[in-house]
Amino acid sequence: MSARLARPRRNRVLAGVCAGIAERFGLTPWTVRVIFLLSCLLPGPQFLLYLALWVLLPQEP
């Protein structure tokens, strides 16, 4: 498990948020992407959270 949460330069589709979360918790990026898409079917601010993480998460060196 990675020590910090960051947007990786590889395995990105849009901004690397899902890939960064997957890397941090030891999952595959596609698993996190599917979970995110399924969560968008529920009411809540999932898309706003994704945008906030895009802005706030540092990019991997």
mmCIF file of N, CA, C and O in Angstrom:
data_model
loop_
_atom_site.group_PDB
_atom_site.id
_atom_site.type_symbol
_atom_site.label_atom_id
_atom_site.label_comp_id
_atom_site.label_asym_id
_atom_site.label_seq_id
_atom_site.Cartn_x
_atom_site.Cartn_y
_atom_site.Cartn_z
ATOM 1 N N MET A 1 0.850 -1.176 0.000
ATOM 2 C CA MET A 1 0.000 0.000 0.000
ATOM 3 C C MET A 1 0.897 1.241 0.000
ATOM 4 O O MET A 1 1.836 1.338 0.760
ATOM 5 N N SER A 2 0.574 2.183 -0.840
ATOM 6 C CA SER A 2 1.336 3.414 -0.941
ATOM 7 C C SER A 2 1.142 4.261 0.315
ATOM 8 O O SER A 2 0.113 4.208 0.966
ATOM 9 N N ALA A 3 2.124 5.059 0.647
ATOM 10 C CA ALA A 3 2.065 5.869 1.857
ATOM 11 C C ALA A 3 1.207 7.122 1.674
ATOM 12 O O ALA A 3 0.689 7.645 2.641
ATOM 13 N N ARG A 4 1.063 7.603 0.452
ATOM 14 C CA ARG A 4 0.314 8.833 0.256
ATOM 15 C C ARG A 4 -0.621 8.733 -0.941
ATOM 16 O O ARG A 4 -0.451 7.886 -1.803
ATOM 17 N N LEU A 5 -1.562 9.621 -0.967
ATOM 18 C CA LEU A 5 -2.546 9.657 -2.041
ATOM 19 C C LEU A 5 -2.113 10.712 -3.047
ATOM 20 O O LEU A 5 -1.938 11.877 -2.701
ATOM 21 N N ALA A 6 -1.885 10.290 -4.282
ATOM 22 C CA ALA A 6 -1.462 11.210 -5.338
ATOM 23 C C ALA A 6 -1.993 10.703 -6.677
ATOM 24 O O ALA A 6 -2.299 9.529 -6.829
ATOM 25 N N ARG A 7 -2.106 11.612 -7.630
ATOM 26 C CA ARG A 7 -2.551 11.240 -8.967
ATOM 27 C C ARG A 7 -1.350 10.733 -9.755
ATOM 28 O O ARG A 7 -0.402 11.469 -9.998
ATOM 29 N N PRO A 8 -1.371 9.464 -10.169
ATOM 30 C CA PRO A 8 -0.229 8.905 -10.901
ATOM 31 C C PRO A 8 -0.168 9.417 -12.331
ATOM 32 O O PRO A 8 -1.148 9.927 -12.876
ATOM 33 N N ARG A 9 0.984 9.262 -12.936
ATOM 34 C CA ARG A 9 1.154 9.657 -14.345
ATOM 35 C C ARG A 9 0.767 8.534 -15.299
ATOM 36 O O ARG A 9 0.595 8.761 -16.482
ATOM 37 N N ARG A 10 0.631 7.311 -14.801
ATOM 38 C CA ARG A 10 0.247 6.182 -15.643
ATOM 39 C C ARG A 10 -1.134 5.676 -15.193
ATOM 40 O O ARG A 10 -1.586 6.023 -14.116
ATOM 41 N N ASN A 11 -1.776 4.885 -16.032
ATOM 42 C CA ASN A 11 -3.106 4.323 -15.753
ATOM 43 C C ASN A 11 -4.179 5.393 -15.580
ATOM 44 O O ASN A 11 -5.144 5.192 -14.874
ATOM 45 N N ARG A 12 -4.006 6.536 -16.223
ATOM 46 C CA ARG A 12 -4.980 7.613 -16.128
ATOM 47 C C ARG A 12 -5.993 7.500 -17.266
ATOM 48 O O ARG A 12 -5.648 7.104 -18.361
ATOM 49 N N VAL A 13 -7.219 7.887 -16.976
ATOM 50 C CA VAL A 13 -8.209 8.010 -18.038
ATOM 51 C C VAL A 13 -8.579 9.479 -18.194
ATOM 52 O O VAL A 13 -8.428 10.050 -19.260
ATOM 53 N N LEU A 14 -8.995 10.110 -17.120
ATOM 54 C CA LEU A 14 -9.341 11.527 -17.204
ATOM 55 C C LEU A 14 -8.314 12.358 -16.429
ATOM 56 O O LEU A 14 -7.506 13.047 -17.011
ATOM 57 N N ALA A 15 -8.332 12.262 -15.123
ATOM 58 C CA ALA A 15 -7.432 13.088 -14.309
ATOM 59 C C ALA A 15 -6.514 12.257 -13.429
ATOM 60 O O ALA A 15 -5.610 12.787 -12.825
ATOM 61 N N GLY A 16 -6.783 10.976 -13.316
ATOM 62 C CA GLY A 16 -5.948 10.120 -12.486
ATOM 63 C C GLY A 16 -6.441 9.971 -11.064
ATOM 64 O O GLY A 16 -5.764 9.378 -10.237
ATOM 65 N N VAL A 17 -7.618 10.509 -10.751
ATOM 66 C CA VAL A 17 -8.139 10.428 -9.391
ATOM 67 C C VAL A 17 -8.448 8.979 -9.022
ATOM 68 O O VAL A 17 -8.011 8.495 -7.974
ATOM 69 N N CYS A 18 -9.172 8.275 -9.863
ATOM 70 C CA CYS A 18 -9.512 6.880 -9.570
ATOM 71 C C CYS A 18 -8.261 6.002 -9.542
ATOM 72 O O CYS A 18 -8.147 5.114 -8.702
ATOM 73 N N ALA A 19 -7.320 6.266 -10.427
ATOM 74 C CA ALA A 19 -6.072 5.497 -10.439
ATOM 75 C C ALA A 19 -5.272 5.746 -9.165
ATOM 76 O O ALA A 19 -4.671 4.831 -8.607
ATOM 77 N N GLY A 20 -5.272 6.976 -8.675
ATOM 78 C CA GLY A 20 -4.574 7.297 -7.440
ATOM 79 C C GLY A 20 -5.203 6.627 -6.235
ATOM 80 O O GLY A 20 -4.502 6.099 -5.363
ATOM 81 N N ILE A 21 -6.526 6.629 -6.174
ATOM 82 C CA ILE A 21 -7.233 5.961 -5.080
ATOM 83 C C ILE A 21 -6.982 4.464 -5.144
ATOM 84 O O ILE A 21 -6.738 3.816 -4.122
ATOM 85 N N ALA A 22 -7.004 3.899 -6.346
ATOM 86 C CA ALA A 22 -6.763 2.467 -6.511
ATOM 87 C C ALA A 22 -5.357 2.095 -6.061
ATOM 88 O O ALA A 22 -5.165 1.092 -5.363
ATOM 89 N N GLU A 23 -4.384 2.893 -6.439
ATOM 90 C CA GLU A 23 -3.000 2.619 -6.063
ATOM 91 C C GLU A 23 -2.822 2.709 -4.551
ATOM 92 O O GLU A 23 -2.121 1.908 -3.944
ATOM 93 N N ARG A 24 -3.467 3.671 -3.932
ATOM 94 C CA ARG A 24 -3.344 3.879 -2.486
ATOM 95 C C ARG A 24 -3.918 2.700 -1.700
ATOM 96 O O ARG A 24 -3.382 2.296 -0.685
ATOM 97 N N PHE A 25 -5.034 2.135 -2.162
ATOM 98 C CA PHE A 25 -5.711 1.083 -1.425
ATOM 99 C C PHE A 25 -5.485 -0.308 -2.006
ATOM 100 O O PHE A 25 -6.137 -1.268 -1.591
ATOM 101 N N GLY A 26 -4.598 -0.444 -2.976
ATOM 102 C CA GLY A 26 -4.247 -1.753 -3.504
ATOM 103 C C GLY A 26 -5.310 -2.395 -4.380
ATOM 104 O O GLY A 26 -5.440 -3.615 -4.410
ATOM 105 N N LEU A 27 -6.064 -1.591 -5.118
ATOM 106 C CA LEU A 27 -7.098 -2.083 -6.030
ATOM 107 C C LEU A 27 -6.665 -1.807 -7.459
ATOM 108 O O LEU A 27 -5.701 -1.098 -7.705
ATOM 109 N N THR A 28 -7.413 -2.347 -8.413
ATOM 110 C CA THR A 28 -7.147 -2.014 -9.807
ATOM 111 C C THR A 28 -7.884 -0.715 -10.134
ATOM 112 O O THR A 28 -8.946 -0.438 -9.580
ATOM 113 N N PRO A 29 -7.325 0.087 -11.038
ATOM 114 C CA PRO A 29 -8.000 1.337 -11.400
ATOM 115 C C PRO A 29 -9.417 1.117 -11.945
ATOM 116 O O PRO A 29 -10.323 1.899 -11.662
ATOM 117 N N TRP A 30 -9.613 0.046 -12.705
ATOM 118 C CA TRP A 30 -10.949 -0.196 -13.263
ATOM 119 C C TRP A 30 -11.966 -0.530 -12.186
ATOM 120 O O TRP A 30 -13.138 -0.181 -12.308
ATOM 121 N N THR A 31 -11.547 -1.167 -11.107
ATOM 122 C CA THR A 31 -12.462 -1.451 -9.999
ATOM 123 C C THR A 31 -12.955 -0.148 -9.384
ATOM 124 O O THR A 31 -14.158 0.027 -9.149
ATOM 125 N N VAL A 32 -12.055 0.778 -9.150
ATOM 126 C CA VAL A 32 -12.431 2.060 -8.554
ATOM 127 C C VAL A 32 -13.300 2.852 -9.525
ATOM 128 O O VAL A 32 -14.262 3.503 -9.117
ATOM 129 N N ARG A 33 -12.995 2.794 -10.802
ATOM 130 C CA ARG A 33 -13.815 3.515 -11.798
ATOM 131 C C ARG A 33 -15.243 2.979 -11.834
ATOM 132 O O ARG A 33 -16.206 3.753 -11.904
ATOM 133 N N VAL A 34 -15.394 1.666 -11.790
ATOM 134 C CA VAL A 34 -16.733 1.063 -11.796
ATOM 135 C C VAL A 34 -17.485 1.435 -10.523
ATOM 136 O O VAL A 34 -18.676 1.786 -10.576
ATOM 137 N N ILE A 35 -16.797 1.386 -9.377
ATOM 138 C CA ILE A 35 -17.439 1.778 -8.115
ATOM 139 C C ILE A 35 -17.882 3.239 -8.178
ATOM 140 O O ILE A 35 -18.986 3.584 -7.751
ATOM 141 N N PHE A 36 -17.033 4.098 -8.732
ATOM 142 C CA PHE A 36 -17.400 5.513 -8.861
ATOM 143 C C PHE A 36 -18.622 5.681 -9.764
ATOM 144 O O PHE A 36 -19.555 6.416 -9.426
ATOM 145 N N LEU A 37 -18.623 5.004 -10.910
ATOM 146 C CA LEU A 37 -19.760 5.129 -11.823
ATOM 147 C C LEU A 37 -21.049 4.612 -11.197
ATOM 148 O O LEU A 37 -22.116 5.210 -11.362
ATOM 149 N N LEU A 38 -20.965 3.503 -10.469
ATOM 150 C CA LEU A 38 -22.150 2.980 -9.785
ATOM 151 C C LEU A 38 -22.611 3.938 -8.691
ATOM 152 O O LEU A 38 -23.811 4.100 -8.468
ATOM 153 N N SER A 39 -21.670 4.579 -8.009
ATOM 154 C CA SER A 39 -22.053 5.519 -6.953
ATOM 155 C C SER A 39 -22.743 6.752 -7.533
ATOM 156 O O SER A 39 -23.511 7.412 -6.834
ATOM 157 N N CYS A 40 -22.466 7.062 -8.787
ATOM 158 C CA CYS A 40 -23.125 8.205 -9.424
ATOM 159 C C CYS A 40 -24.617 7.966 -9.634
ATOM 160 O O CYS A 40 -25.375 8.916 -9.853
ATOM 161 N N LEU A 41 -25.044 6.720 -9.555
ATOM 162 C CA LEU A 41 -26.473 6.415 -9.661
ATOM 163 C C LEU A 41 -27.218 6.776 -8.378
ATOM 164 O O LEU A 41 -28.437 6.908 -8.387
ATOM 165 N N LEU A 42 -26.482 6.916 -7.277
ATOM 166 C CA LEU A 42 -27.071 7.282 -5.998
ATOM 167 C C LEU A 42 -27.072 8.800 -5.858
ATOM 168 O O LEU A 42 -26.225 9.486 -6.431
ATOM 169 N N PRO A 43 -28.009 9.336 -5.078
ATOM 170 C CA PRO A 43 -27.995 10.783 -4.865
ATOM 171 C C PRO A 43 -26.794 11.185 -4.015
ATOM 172 O O PRO A 43 -26.392 10.465 -3.106
ATOM 173 N N GLY A 44 -26.214 12.315 -4.345
ATOM 174 C CA GLY A 44 -25.069 12.801 -3.578
ATOM 175 C C GLY A 44 -24.095 13.565 -4.446
ATOM 176 O O GLY A 44 -24.235 13.620 -5.668
ATOM 177 N N PRO A 45 -23.069 14.130 -3.829
ATOM 178 C CA PRO A 45 -22.132 15.007 -4.542
ATOM 179 C C PRO A 45 -20.893 14.273 -5.069
ATOM 180 O O PRO A 45 -19.788 14.795 -4.997
ATOM 181 N N GLN A 46 -21.050 13.076 -5.611
ATOM 182 C CA GLN A 46 -19.901 12.293 -6.055
ATOM 183 C C GLN A 46 -19.091 13.028 -7.120
ATOM 184 O O GLN A 46 -17.867 13.027 -7.079
ATOM 185 N N PHE A 47 -19.752 13.625 -8.076
ATOM 186 C CA PHE A 47 -19.046 14.303 -9.158
ATOM 187 C C PHE A 47 -18.281 15.517 -8.635
ATOM 188 O O PHE A 47 -17.167 15.787 -9.050
ATOM 189 N N LEU A 48 -18.887 16.252 -7.690
ATOM 190 C CA LEU A 48 -18.196 17.400 -7.092
ATOM 191 C C LEU A 48 -16.983 16.940 -6.282
ATOM 192 O O LEU A 48 -15.949 17.608 -6.283
ATOM 193 N N LEU A 49 -17.100 15.808 -5.608
ATOM 194 C CA LEU A 49 -15.976 15.256 -4.863
ATOM 195 C C LEU A 49 -14.844 14.879 -5.817
ATOM 196 O O LEU A 49 -13.675 15.143 -5.533
ATOM 197 N N TYR A 50 -15.190 14.293 -6.954
ATOM 198 C CA TYR A 50 -14.177 13.943 -7.957
ATOM 199 C C TYR A 50 -13.450 15.194 -8.442
ATOM 200 O O TYR A 50 -12.221 15.219 -8.533
ATOM 201 N N LEU A 51 -14.195 16.254 -8.740
ATOM 202 C CA LEU A 51 -13.583 17.506 -9.194
ATOM 203 C C LEU A 51 -12.680 18.104 -8.110
ATOM 204 O O LEU A 51 -11.595 18.607 -8.401
ATOM 205 N N ALA A 52 -13.125 18.043 -6.861
ATOM 206 C CA ALA A 52 -12.317 18.571 -5.759
ATOM 207 C C ALA A 52 -11.027 17.773 -5.608
ATOM 208 O O ALA A 52 -9.949 18.354 -5.411
ATOM 209 N N LEU A 53 -11.102 16.450 -5.723
ATOM 210 C CA LEU A 53 -9.894 15.635 -5.631
ATOM 211 C C LEU A 53 -8.962 15.904 -6.808
ATOM 212 O O LEU A 53 -7.739 15.884 -6.653
ATOM 213 N N TRP A 54 -9.512 16.172 -7.975
ATOM 214 C CA TRP A 54 -8.705 16.505 -9.153
ATOM 215 C C TRP A 54 -7.861 17.747 -8.878
ATOM 216 O O TRP A 54 -6.682 17.807 -9.197
ATOM 217 N N VAL A 55 -8.468 18.712 -8.227
ATOM 218 C CA VAL A 55 -7.766 19.966 -7.941
ATOM 219 C C VAL A 55 -6.816 19.812 -6.754
ATOM 220 O O VAL A 55 -5.698 20.335 -6.774
ATOM 221 N N LEU A 56 -7.232 19.085 -5.715
ATOM 222 C CA LEU A 56 -6.473 19.043 -4.463
ATOM 223 C C LEU A 56 -5.365 17.999 -4.410
ATOM 224 O O LEU A 56 -4.374 18.201 -3.709
ATOM 225 N N LEU A 57 -5.536 16.871 -5.113
ATOM 226 C CA LEU A 57 -4.521 15.829 -5.048
ATOM 227 C C LEU A 57 -3.272 16.237 -5.823
ATOM 228 O O LEU A 57 -3.370 16.684 -6.962
ATOM 229 N N PRO A 58 -2.118 16.059 -5.220
ATOM 230 C CA PRO A 58 -0.888 16.383 -5.952
ATOM 231 C C PRO A 58 -0.612 15.333 -7.026
ATOM 232 O O PRO A 58 -1.035 14.177 -6.903
ATOM 233 N N GLN A 59 0.070 15.741 -8.070
ATOM 234 C CA GLN A 59 0.452 14.802 -9.119
ATOM 235 C C GLN A 59 1.736 14.104 -8.709
ATOM 236 O O GLN A 59 2.623 14.704 -8.100
ATOM 237 N N GLU A 60 1.812 12.832 -9.014
ATOM 238 C CA GLU A 60 2.999 12.036 -8.691
ATOM 239 C C GLU A 60 4.218 12.605 -9.414
ATOM 240 O O GLU A 60 4.107 13.008 -10.569
ATOM 241 N N PRO A 61 5.366 12.662 -8.751
ATOM 242 C CA PRO A 61 6.558 13.211 -9.412
ATOM 243 C C PRO A 61 7.059 12.334 -10.545
ATOM 244 O O PRO A 61 6.757 11.200 -10.648
#
